[in-house]
Short mmCIF file of C-alpha atoms in Angstrom, two decimals:
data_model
loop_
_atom_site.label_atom_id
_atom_site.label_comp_id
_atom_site.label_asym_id
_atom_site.label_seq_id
_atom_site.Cartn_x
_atom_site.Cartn_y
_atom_site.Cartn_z
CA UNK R 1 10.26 27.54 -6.47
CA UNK R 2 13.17 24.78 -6.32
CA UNK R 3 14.82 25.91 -3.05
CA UNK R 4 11.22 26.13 -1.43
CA UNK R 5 9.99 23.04 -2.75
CA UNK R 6 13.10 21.23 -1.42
CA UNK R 7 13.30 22.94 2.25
CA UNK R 8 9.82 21.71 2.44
CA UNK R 9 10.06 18.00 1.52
CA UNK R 10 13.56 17.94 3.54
CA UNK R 11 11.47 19.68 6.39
CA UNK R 12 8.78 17.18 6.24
CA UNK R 13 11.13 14.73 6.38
CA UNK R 14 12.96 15.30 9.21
CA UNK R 15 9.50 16.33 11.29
CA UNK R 16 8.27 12.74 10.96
CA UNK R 17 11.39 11.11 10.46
CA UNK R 18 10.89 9.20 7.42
CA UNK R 19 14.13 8.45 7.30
CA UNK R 20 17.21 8.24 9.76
CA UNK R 21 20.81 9.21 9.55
CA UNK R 22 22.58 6.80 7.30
CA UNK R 23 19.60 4.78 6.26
CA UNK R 24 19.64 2.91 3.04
CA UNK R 25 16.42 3.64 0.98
CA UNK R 26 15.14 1.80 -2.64
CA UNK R 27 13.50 4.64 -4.25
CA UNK R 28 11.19 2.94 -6.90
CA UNK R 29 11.53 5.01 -10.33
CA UNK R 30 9.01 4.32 -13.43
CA UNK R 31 10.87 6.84 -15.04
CA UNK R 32 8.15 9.51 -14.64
CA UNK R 33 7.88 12.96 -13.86
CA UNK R 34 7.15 12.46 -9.95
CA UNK R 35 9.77 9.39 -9.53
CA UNK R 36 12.24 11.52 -11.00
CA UNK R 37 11.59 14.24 -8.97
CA UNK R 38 11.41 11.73 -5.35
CA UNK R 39 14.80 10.43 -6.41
CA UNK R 40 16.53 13.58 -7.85
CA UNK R 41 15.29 15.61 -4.24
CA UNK R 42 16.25 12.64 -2.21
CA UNK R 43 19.95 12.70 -4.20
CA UNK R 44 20.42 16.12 -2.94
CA UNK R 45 19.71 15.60 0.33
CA UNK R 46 21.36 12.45 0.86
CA UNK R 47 24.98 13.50 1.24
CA UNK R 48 24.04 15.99 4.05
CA UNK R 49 21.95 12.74 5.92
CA UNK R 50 24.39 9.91 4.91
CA UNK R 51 21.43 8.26 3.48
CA UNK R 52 22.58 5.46 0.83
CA UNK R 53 20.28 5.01 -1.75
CA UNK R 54 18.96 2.73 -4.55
CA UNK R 55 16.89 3.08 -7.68
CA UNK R 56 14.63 0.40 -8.59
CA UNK R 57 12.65 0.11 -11.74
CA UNK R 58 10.41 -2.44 -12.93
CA UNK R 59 9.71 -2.88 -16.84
CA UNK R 60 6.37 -4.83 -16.72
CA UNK R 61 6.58 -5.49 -20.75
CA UNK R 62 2.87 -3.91 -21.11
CA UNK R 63 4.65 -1.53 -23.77
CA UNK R 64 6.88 -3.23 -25.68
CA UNK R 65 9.77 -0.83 -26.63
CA UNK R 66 8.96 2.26 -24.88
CA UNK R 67 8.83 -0.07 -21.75
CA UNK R 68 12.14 -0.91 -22.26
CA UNK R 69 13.46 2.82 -22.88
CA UNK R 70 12.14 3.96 -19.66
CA UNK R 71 14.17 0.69 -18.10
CA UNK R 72 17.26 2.17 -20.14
CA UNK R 73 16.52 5.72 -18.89
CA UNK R 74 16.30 5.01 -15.45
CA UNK R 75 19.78 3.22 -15.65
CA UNK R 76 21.27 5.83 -17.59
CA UNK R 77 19.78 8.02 -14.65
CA UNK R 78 20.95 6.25 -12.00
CA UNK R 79 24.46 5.82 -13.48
CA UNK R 80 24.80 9.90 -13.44
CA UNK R 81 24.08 10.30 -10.04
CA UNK R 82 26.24 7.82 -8.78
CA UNK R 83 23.68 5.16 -7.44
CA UNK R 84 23.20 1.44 -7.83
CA UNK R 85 20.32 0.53 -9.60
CA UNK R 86 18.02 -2.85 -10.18
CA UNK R 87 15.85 -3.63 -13.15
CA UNK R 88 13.56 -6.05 -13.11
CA UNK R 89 12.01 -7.22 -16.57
CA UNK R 90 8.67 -9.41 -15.47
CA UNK R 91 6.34 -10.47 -17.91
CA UNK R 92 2.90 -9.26 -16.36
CA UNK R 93 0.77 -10.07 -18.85
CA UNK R 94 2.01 -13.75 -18.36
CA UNK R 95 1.28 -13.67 -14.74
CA UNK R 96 -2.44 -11.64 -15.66
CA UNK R 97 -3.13 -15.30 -17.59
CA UNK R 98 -2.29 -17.06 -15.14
CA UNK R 99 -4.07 -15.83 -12.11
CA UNK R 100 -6.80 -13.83 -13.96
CA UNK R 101 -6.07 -10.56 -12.21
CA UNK R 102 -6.70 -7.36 -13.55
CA UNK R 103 -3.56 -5.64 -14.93
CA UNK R 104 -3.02 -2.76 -12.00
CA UNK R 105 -3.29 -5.83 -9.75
CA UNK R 106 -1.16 -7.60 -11.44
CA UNK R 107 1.77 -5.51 -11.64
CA UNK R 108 1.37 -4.07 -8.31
CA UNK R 109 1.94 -7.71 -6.73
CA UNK R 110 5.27 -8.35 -9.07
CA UNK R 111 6.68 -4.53 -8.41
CA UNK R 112 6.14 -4.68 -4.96
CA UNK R 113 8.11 -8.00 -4.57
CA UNK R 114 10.68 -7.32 -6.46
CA UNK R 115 11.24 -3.55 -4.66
CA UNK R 116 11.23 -6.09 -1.34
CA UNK R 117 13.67 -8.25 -2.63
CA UNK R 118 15.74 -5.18 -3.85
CA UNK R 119 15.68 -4.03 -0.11
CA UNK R 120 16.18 -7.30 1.60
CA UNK R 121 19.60 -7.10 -0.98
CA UNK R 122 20.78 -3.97 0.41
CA UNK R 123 19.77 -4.17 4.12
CA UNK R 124 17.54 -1.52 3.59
CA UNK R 125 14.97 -0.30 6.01
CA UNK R 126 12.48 2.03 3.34
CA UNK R 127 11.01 1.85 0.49
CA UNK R 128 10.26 5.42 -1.01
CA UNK R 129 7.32 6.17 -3.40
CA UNK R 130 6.48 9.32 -5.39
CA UNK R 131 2.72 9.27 -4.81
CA UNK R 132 1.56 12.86 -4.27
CA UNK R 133 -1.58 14.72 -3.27
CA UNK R 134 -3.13 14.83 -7.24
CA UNK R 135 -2.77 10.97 -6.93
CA UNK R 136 -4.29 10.53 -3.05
CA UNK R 137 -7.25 13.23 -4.09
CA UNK R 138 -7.51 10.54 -7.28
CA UNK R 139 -7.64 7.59 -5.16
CA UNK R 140 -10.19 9.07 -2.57
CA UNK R 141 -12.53 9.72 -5.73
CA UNK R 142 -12.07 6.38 -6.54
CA UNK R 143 -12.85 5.40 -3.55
CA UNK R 144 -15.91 7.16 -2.66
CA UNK R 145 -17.34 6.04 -6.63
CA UNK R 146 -16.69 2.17 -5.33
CA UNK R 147 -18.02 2.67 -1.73
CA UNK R 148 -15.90 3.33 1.45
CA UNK R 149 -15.88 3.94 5.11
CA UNK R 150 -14.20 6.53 7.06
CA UNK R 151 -10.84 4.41 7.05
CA UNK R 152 -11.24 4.54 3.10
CA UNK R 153 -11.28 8.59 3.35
CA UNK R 154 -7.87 8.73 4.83
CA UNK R 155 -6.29 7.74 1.10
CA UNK R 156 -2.91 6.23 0.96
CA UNK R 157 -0.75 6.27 4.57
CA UNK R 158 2.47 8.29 4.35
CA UNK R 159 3.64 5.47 5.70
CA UNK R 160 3.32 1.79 6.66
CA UNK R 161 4.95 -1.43 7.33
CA UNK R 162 4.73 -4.30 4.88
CA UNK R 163 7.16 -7.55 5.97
CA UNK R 164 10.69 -6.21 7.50
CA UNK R 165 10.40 -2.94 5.38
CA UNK R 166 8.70 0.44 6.21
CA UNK R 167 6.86 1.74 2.65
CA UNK R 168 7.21 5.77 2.81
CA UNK R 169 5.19 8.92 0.05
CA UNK R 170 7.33 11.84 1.49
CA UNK R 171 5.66 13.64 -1.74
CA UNK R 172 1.83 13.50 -0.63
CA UNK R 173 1.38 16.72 0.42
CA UNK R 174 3.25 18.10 -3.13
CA UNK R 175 0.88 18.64 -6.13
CA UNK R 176 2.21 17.31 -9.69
CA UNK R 177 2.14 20.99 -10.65
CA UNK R 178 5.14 21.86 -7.85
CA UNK R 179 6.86 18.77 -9.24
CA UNK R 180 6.46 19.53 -13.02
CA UNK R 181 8.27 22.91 -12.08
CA UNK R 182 10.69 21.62 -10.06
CA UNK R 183 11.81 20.01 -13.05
CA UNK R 184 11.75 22.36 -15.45
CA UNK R 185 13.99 24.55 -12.97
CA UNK R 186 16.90 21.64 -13.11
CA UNK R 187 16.24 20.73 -16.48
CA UNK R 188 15.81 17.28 -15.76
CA UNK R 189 14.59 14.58 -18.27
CA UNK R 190 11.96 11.87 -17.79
CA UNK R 191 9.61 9.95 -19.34
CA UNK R 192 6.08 9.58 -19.80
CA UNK R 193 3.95 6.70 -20.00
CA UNK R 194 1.65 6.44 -23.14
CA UNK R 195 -0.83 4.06 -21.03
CA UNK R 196 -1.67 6.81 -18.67
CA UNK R 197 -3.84 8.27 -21.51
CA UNK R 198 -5.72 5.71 -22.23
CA UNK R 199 -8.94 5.72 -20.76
CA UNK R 200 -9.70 1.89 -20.10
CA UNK R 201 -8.09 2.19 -16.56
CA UNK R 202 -10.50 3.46 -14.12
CA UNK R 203 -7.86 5.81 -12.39
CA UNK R 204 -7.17 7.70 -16.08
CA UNK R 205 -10.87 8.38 -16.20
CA UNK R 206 -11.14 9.54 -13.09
CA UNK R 207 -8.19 11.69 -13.59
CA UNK R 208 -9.04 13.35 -17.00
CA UNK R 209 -12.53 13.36 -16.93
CA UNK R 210 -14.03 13.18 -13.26
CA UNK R 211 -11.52 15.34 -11.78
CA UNK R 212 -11.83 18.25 -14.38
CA UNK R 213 -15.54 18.43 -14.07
CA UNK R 214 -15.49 18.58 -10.13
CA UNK R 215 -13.17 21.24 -10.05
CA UNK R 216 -15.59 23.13 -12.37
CA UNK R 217 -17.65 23.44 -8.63
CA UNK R 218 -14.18 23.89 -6.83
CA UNK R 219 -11.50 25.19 -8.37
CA UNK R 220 -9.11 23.83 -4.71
CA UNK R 221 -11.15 20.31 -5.32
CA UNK R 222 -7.82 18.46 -5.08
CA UNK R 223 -6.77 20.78 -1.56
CA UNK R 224 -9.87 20.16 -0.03
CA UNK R 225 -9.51 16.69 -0.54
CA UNK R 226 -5.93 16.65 0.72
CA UNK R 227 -7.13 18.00 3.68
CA UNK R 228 -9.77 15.64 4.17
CA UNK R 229 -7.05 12.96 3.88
CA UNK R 230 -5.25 14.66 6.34
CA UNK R 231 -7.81 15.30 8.61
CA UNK R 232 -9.65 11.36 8.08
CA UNK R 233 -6.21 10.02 8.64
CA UNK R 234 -5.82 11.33 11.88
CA UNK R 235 -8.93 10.58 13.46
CA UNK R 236 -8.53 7.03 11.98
CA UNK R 237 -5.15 6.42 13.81
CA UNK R 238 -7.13 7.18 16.91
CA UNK R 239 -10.00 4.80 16.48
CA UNK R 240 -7.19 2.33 15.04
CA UNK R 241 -5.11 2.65 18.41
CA UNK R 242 -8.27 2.26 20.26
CA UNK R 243 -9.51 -0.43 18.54
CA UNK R 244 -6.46 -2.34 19.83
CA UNK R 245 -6.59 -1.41 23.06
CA UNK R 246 -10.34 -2.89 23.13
CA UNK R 247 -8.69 -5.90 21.56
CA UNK R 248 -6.47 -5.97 24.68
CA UNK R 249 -8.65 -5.00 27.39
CA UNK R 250 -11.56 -7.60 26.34
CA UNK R 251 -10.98 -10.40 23.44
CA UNK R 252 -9.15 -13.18 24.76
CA UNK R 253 -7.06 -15.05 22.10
CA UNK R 254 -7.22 -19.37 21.36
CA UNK R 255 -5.45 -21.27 19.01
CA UNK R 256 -8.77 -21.30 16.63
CA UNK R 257 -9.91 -17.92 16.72
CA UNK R 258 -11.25 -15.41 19.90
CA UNK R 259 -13.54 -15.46 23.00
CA UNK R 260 -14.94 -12.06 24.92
CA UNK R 261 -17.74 -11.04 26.94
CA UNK R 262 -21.06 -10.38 24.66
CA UNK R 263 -21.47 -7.20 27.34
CA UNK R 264 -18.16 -5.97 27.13
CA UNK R 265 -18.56 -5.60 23.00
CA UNK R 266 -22.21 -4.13 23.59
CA UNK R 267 -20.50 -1.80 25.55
CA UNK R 268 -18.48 -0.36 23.13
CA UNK R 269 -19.23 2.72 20.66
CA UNK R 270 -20.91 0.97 17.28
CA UNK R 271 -17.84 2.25 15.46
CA UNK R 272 -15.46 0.95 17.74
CA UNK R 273 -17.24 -2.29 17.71
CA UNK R 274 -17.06 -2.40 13.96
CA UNK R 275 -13.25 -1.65 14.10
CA UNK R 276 -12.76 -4.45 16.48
CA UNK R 277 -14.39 -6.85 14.47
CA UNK R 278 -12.30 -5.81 11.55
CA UNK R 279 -9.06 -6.00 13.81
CA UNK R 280 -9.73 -9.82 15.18
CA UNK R 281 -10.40 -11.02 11.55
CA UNK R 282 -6.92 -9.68 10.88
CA UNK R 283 -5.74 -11.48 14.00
CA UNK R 284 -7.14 -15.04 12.20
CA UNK R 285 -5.69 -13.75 9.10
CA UNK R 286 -9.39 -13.82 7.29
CA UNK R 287 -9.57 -12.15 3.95
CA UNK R 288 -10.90 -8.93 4.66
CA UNK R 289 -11.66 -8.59 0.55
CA UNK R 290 -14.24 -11.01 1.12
CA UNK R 291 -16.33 -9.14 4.02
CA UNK R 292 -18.37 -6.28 2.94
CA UNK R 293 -20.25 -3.95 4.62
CA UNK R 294 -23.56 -6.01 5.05
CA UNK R 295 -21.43 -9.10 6.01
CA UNK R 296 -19.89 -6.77 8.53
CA UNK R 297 -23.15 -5.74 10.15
CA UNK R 298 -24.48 -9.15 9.98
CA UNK R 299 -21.52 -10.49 12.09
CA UNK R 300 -21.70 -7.58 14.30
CA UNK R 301 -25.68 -8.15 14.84
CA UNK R 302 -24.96 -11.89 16.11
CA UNK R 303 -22.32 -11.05 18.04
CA UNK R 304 -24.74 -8.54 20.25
CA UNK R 305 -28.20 -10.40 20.10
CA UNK R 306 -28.75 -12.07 23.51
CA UNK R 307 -31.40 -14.52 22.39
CA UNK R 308 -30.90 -17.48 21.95
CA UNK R 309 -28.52 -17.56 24.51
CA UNK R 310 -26.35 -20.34 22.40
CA UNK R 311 -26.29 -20.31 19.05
CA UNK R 312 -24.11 -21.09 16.12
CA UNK R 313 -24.21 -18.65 13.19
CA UNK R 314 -22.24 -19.03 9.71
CA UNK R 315 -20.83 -16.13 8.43
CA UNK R 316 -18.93 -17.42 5.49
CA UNK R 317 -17.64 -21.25 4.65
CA UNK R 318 -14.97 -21.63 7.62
CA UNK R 319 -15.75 -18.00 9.17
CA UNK R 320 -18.41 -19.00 12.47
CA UNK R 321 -19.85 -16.78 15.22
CA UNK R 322 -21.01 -18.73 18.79
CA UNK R 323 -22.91 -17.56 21.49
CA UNK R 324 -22.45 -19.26 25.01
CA UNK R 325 -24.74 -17.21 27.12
CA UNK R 326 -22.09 -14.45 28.24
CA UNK R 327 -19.47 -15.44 25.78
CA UNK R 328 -19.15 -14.92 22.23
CA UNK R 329 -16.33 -16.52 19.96
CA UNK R 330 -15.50 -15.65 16.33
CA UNK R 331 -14.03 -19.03 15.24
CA UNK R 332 -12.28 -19.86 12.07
CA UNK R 333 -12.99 -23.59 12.31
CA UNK R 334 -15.37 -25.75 14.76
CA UNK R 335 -14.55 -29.42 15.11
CA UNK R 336 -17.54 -31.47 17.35
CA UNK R 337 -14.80 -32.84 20.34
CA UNK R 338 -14.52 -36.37 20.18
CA UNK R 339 -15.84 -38.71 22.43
CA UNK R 340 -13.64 -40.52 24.39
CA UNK R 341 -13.68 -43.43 27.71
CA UNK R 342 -10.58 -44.28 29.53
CA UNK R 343 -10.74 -47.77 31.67
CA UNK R 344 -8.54 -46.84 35.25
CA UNK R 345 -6.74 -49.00 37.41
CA UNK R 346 -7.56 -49.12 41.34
CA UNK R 347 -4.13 -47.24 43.16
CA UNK R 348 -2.44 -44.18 42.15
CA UNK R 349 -2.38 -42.94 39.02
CA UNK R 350 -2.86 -39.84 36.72
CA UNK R 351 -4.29 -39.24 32.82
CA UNK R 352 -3.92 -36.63 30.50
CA UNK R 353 -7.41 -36.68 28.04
CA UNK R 354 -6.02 -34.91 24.39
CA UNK R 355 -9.92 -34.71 23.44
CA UNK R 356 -10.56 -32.64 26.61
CA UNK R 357 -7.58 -30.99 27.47
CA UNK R 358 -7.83 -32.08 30.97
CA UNK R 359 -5.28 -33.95 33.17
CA UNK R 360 -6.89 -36.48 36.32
CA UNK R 361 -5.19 -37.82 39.18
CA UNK R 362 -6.11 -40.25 41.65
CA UNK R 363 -4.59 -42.19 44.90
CA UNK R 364 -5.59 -44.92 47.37
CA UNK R 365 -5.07 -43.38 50.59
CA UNK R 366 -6.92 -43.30 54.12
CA UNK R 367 -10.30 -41.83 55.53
CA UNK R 368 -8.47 -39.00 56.95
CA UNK R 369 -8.43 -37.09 54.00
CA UNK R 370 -12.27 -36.93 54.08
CA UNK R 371 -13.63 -33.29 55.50
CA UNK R 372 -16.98 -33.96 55.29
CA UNK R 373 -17.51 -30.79 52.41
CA UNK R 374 -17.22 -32.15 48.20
CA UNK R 375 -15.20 -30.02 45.97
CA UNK R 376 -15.81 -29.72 42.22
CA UNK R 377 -12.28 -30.00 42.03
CA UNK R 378 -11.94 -33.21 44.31
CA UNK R 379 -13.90 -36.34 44.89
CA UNK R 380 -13.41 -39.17 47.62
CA UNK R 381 -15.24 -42.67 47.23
CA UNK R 382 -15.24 -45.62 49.49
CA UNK R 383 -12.87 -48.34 47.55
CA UNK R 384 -15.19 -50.99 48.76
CA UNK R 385 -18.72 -49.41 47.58
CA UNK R 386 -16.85 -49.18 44.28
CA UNK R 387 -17.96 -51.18 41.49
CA UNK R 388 -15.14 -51.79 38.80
CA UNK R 389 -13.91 -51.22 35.93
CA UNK R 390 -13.95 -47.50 36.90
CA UNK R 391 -13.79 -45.46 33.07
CA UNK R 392 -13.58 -41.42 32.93
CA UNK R 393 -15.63 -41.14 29.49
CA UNK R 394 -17.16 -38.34 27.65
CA UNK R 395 -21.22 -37.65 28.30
CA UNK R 396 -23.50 -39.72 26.42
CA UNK R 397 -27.03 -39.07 25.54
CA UNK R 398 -29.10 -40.02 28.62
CA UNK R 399 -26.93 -40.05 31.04
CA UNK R 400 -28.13 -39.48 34.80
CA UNK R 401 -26.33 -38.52 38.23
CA UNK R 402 -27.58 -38.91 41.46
CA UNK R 403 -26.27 -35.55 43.07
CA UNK R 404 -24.50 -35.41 46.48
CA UNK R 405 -26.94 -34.45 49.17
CA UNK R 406 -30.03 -34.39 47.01
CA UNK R 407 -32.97 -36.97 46.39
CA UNK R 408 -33.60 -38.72 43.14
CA UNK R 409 -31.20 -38.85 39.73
CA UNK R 410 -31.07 -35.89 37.31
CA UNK R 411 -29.71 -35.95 33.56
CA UNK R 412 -26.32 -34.85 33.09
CA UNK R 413 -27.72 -32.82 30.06
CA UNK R 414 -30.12 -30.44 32.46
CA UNK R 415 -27.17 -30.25 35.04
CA UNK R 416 -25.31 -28.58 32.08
CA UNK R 417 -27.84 -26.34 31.56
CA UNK R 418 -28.74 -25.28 34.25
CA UNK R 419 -25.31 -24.06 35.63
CA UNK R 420 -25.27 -22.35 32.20
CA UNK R 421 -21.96 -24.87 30.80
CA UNK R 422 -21.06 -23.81 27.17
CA UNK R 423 -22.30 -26.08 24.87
CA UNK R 424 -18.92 -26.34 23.37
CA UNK R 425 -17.20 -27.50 26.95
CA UNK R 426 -20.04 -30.28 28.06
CA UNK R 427 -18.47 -32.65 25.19
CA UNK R 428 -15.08 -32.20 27.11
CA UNK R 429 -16.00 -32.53 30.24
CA UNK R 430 -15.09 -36.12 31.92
CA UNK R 431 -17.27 -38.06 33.43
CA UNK R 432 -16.27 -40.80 35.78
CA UNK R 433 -18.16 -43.96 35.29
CA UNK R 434 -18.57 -47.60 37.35
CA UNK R 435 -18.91 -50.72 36.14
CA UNK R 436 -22.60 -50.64 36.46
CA UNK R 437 -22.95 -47.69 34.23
CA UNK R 438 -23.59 -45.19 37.30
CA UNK R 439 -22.13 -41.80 37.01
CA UNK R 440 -19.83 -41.09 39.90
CA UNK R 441 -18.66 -37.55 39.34
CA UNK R 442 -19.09 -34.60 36.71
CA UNK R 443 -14.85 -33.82 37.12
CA UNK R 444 -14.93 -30.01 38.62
CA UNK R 445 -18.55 -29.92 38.78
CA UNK R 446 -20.69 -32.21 40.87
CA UNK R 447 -20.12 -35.65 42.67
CA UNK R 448 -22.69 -38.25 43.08
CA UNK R 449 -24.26 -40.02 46.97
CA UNK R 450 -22.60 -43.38 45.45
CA UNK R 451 -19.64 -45.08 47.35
CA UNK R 452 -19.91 -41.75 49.63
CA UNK R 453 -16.84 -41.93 52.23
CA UNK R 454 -18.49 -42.41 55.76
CA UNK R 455 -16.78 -42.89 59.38
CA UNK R 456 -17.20 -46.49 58.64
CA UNK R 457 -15.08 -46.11 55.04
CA UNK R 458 -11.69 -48.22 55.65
CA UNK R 459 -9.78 -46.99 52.32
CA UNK R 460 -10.39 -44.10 49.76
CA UNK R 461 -9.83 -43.85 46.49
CA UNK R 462 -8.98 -39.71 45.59
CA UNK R 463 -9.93 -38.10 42.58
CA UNK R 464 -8.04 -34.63 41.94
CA UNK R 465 -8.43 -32.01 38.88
CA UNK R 466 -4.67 -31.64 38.11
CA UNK R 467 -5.44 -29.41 34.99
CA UNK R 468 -8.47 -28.42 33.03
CA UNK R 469 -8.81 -26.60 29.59
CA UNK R 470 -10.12 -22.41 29.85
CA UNK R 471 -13.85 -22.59 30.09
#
């Protein structure tokens, strides 16, 4: 059984290419029959790859002193293979007081940092674990008992990135029985862990009790849910990959969260849409712990509804959704723009507005420049029909404009509204004012009939959009 069991792991590992020619690798050892195992096969095989290697161990002082024989035997191992080796003593139970974390938690956070430091110390690019298929058909049980989605199905990843490191299980497709007999073959030593019999932790009682009873209907319980694994974590690389792709094709990203079409994301398949909600919450670095399912389909549910066409919903405390009419932002914090009013001199000039992101120029120069057509983006008075001081402001409630070519005054507010402006950009927007209060121009919207350049105007004062802010 050795020889087989190691031409298949070394097999496995070259296929995927867990690890490359002359790599340096911290294999984490408890001490354990699978660690033991990982590092002995990975010894073996490392002269023939050049691979350098490193046992780490971690006594997290739950046990007093058989936690600090297991730190002696993995030393002790280490030593008779040749390897360097780190030991880490961290008192967990001192950390569990401090942050009130469970104990699993707890030491998972301290081991993995220290294994990352141990790597960052040795330049190396992998961290290996001995995880194998008993413990992902475990940890799918687990999973299904505490609710999970499809992504929850897939178990553990073979392998993943975490900081500069890639994490690697090159035993999780080898059941503990293959590895108990592996060592039995070589005669090799370990330990074993006293805690893992004690049924407090959830995993131990799913292991010797839930386990045992399901294979009573299935003797191949554990296969069938390796290859469910298998099978879930395939399919959920796909809708992963295409999840980002949607995340490329239609969410545009800002500095305080993203913007994309309300159509585009009704267009998509409900799982993808779910998956792409997940993925830009990851993008603003929200705690995904904190959404659950119905939190999920309530975000996804505002993000599709098409009435009221603007709308502010509150997911969580500093999590918001906002519909625009055809735009829909997930936002991780709103702040109302300020209001602001700059007082301009008559004769060239130009102004940056921080509160609206926009940047105005203007210039005395000569009727010529007048075409006879307005431009959103451009707007020419008659210097002399001008009534100073001239002040680009934000809108105010009850503001009016007397449009270019039209009869009468409207409100600023309905002009908005009609044209369908965000809510969130009519705040920004500058207006340019006259001393009289009069709104001259909506800058790159709509100009007013006051101080209107004729063939009679002598000098014109130009107003140019230089820059304005993505609408």
């Amino acid at each position: 059984m050795t020889a087989p069991l190691l031409a298949v792991v070394e097999r496995h590992l070259v296929e995927q290419q867990f690890i490359n020619r002359g790599d340096a690798v911290v294999v984490a050892v408890s001490g354990g029959p699978d660690s033991v195992a990982l590092l002995h096969i990975l010894f073996l095989l490392s002269e023939r790859y050049g691979w350098r290697l490193i046992a780490a161990h971690v006594n997290h002082r739950f046990r007093g002193e058989e936690s600090d024989r297991e730190a002696g035997f993995v030393a002790e191992l280490a030593d008779k293979l040749g390897l360097p080796c780190r030991i880490a003593a961290i008192d967990v139970p001192a950390f569990i007081e401090e942050t009130a974390l469970n104990a699993q938690t707890a030491a998972r956070i301290k081991r993995y940092a220290f294994l990352h430091e141990v790597a960052e110390e040795f330049g190396a690019a992998r961290i290996a674990f001995a995880h194998h298929a008993d413990d992902q058909a475990e940890t799918i049980v687990m999973r299904i008992l505490r609710g999970t989605g499809p992504s929850g199905l897939a178990g553990m990843p073979e392998r993943r990135r975490e900081k500069k490191v890639e994490l690697i299980r090159p035993l999780l497709r080898i059941y503990k029985s293959e590895l108990l007999e592996y060592l039995a073959e070589r005669d090799l030593r370990y330990c074993l862990d006293s805690s893992n019999a004690e049924r407090k932790y959830f995993r131990n009682r799913i292991r010797h009790d839930v386990m045992p009873a399901l294979r009573a209907y299935n003797d191949q319980f554990p296969e069938a849910l390796s290859r469910l694994s298998e099978m879930m974590r395939a399919e959920n690389d796909y809708m992963d990959r295409s999840a980002e792709q949607a995340f490329k094709t239609i969410v545009q990203e800002l500095p305080d969260g993203c913007r994309m079409q309300r159509s585009d994301f009704a267009a998509l398949h409900l799982a993808l849409q779910r998956r792409l909600i997940k993925l830009i919450l990851t993008y603003l670095s929200w705690p995904m712990e904190s959404i659950d399912f119905a939190s999920m389909e309530r975000m996804r549910l505002a993000m599709l509804q098409a009435r009221p066409a603007n709308a502010r919903i509150t997911m969580q405390e500093g999590l918001t959704v906002v519909r625009e009419y055809g735009d829909v932002f997930v936002r991780t914090a709103y702040t109302k723009p300020q209001s602001f009013a700059y007082e301009l001199p008559i004769g060239d000039g130009q102004l940056f507005i921080p509160e609206a992101g926009w940047t105005i120029a203007w210039e005395l120069t000569g009727p010529e420049v007048f075409s006879g057509k307005p431009s959103a983006d451009e707007a020419l008075f008659d210097v002399q029909l001008l009534e100073g001081p001239l002040v680009l402001r934000s809108r105010r409630d009850g503001d009016r404009i007397a449009p270019y070519g039209l009869n009468g005054s409207k409100k600023v507010k309905d002009m908005f509204i009609n044209a369908k402006l965000p809510p969130s950009t009519r705040d920004r927007t500058p207006l340019l004012v006259d001393g009289a209060g009069q709104v001259l121009w909506i800058a790159g919207f709509r100009r007013s009939r006051h101080a209107a350049v004729t063939e009679q105007t002598v000098q014109v004062l130009r107003f140019t959009v230089t820059r304005r802010p993505e609408l």
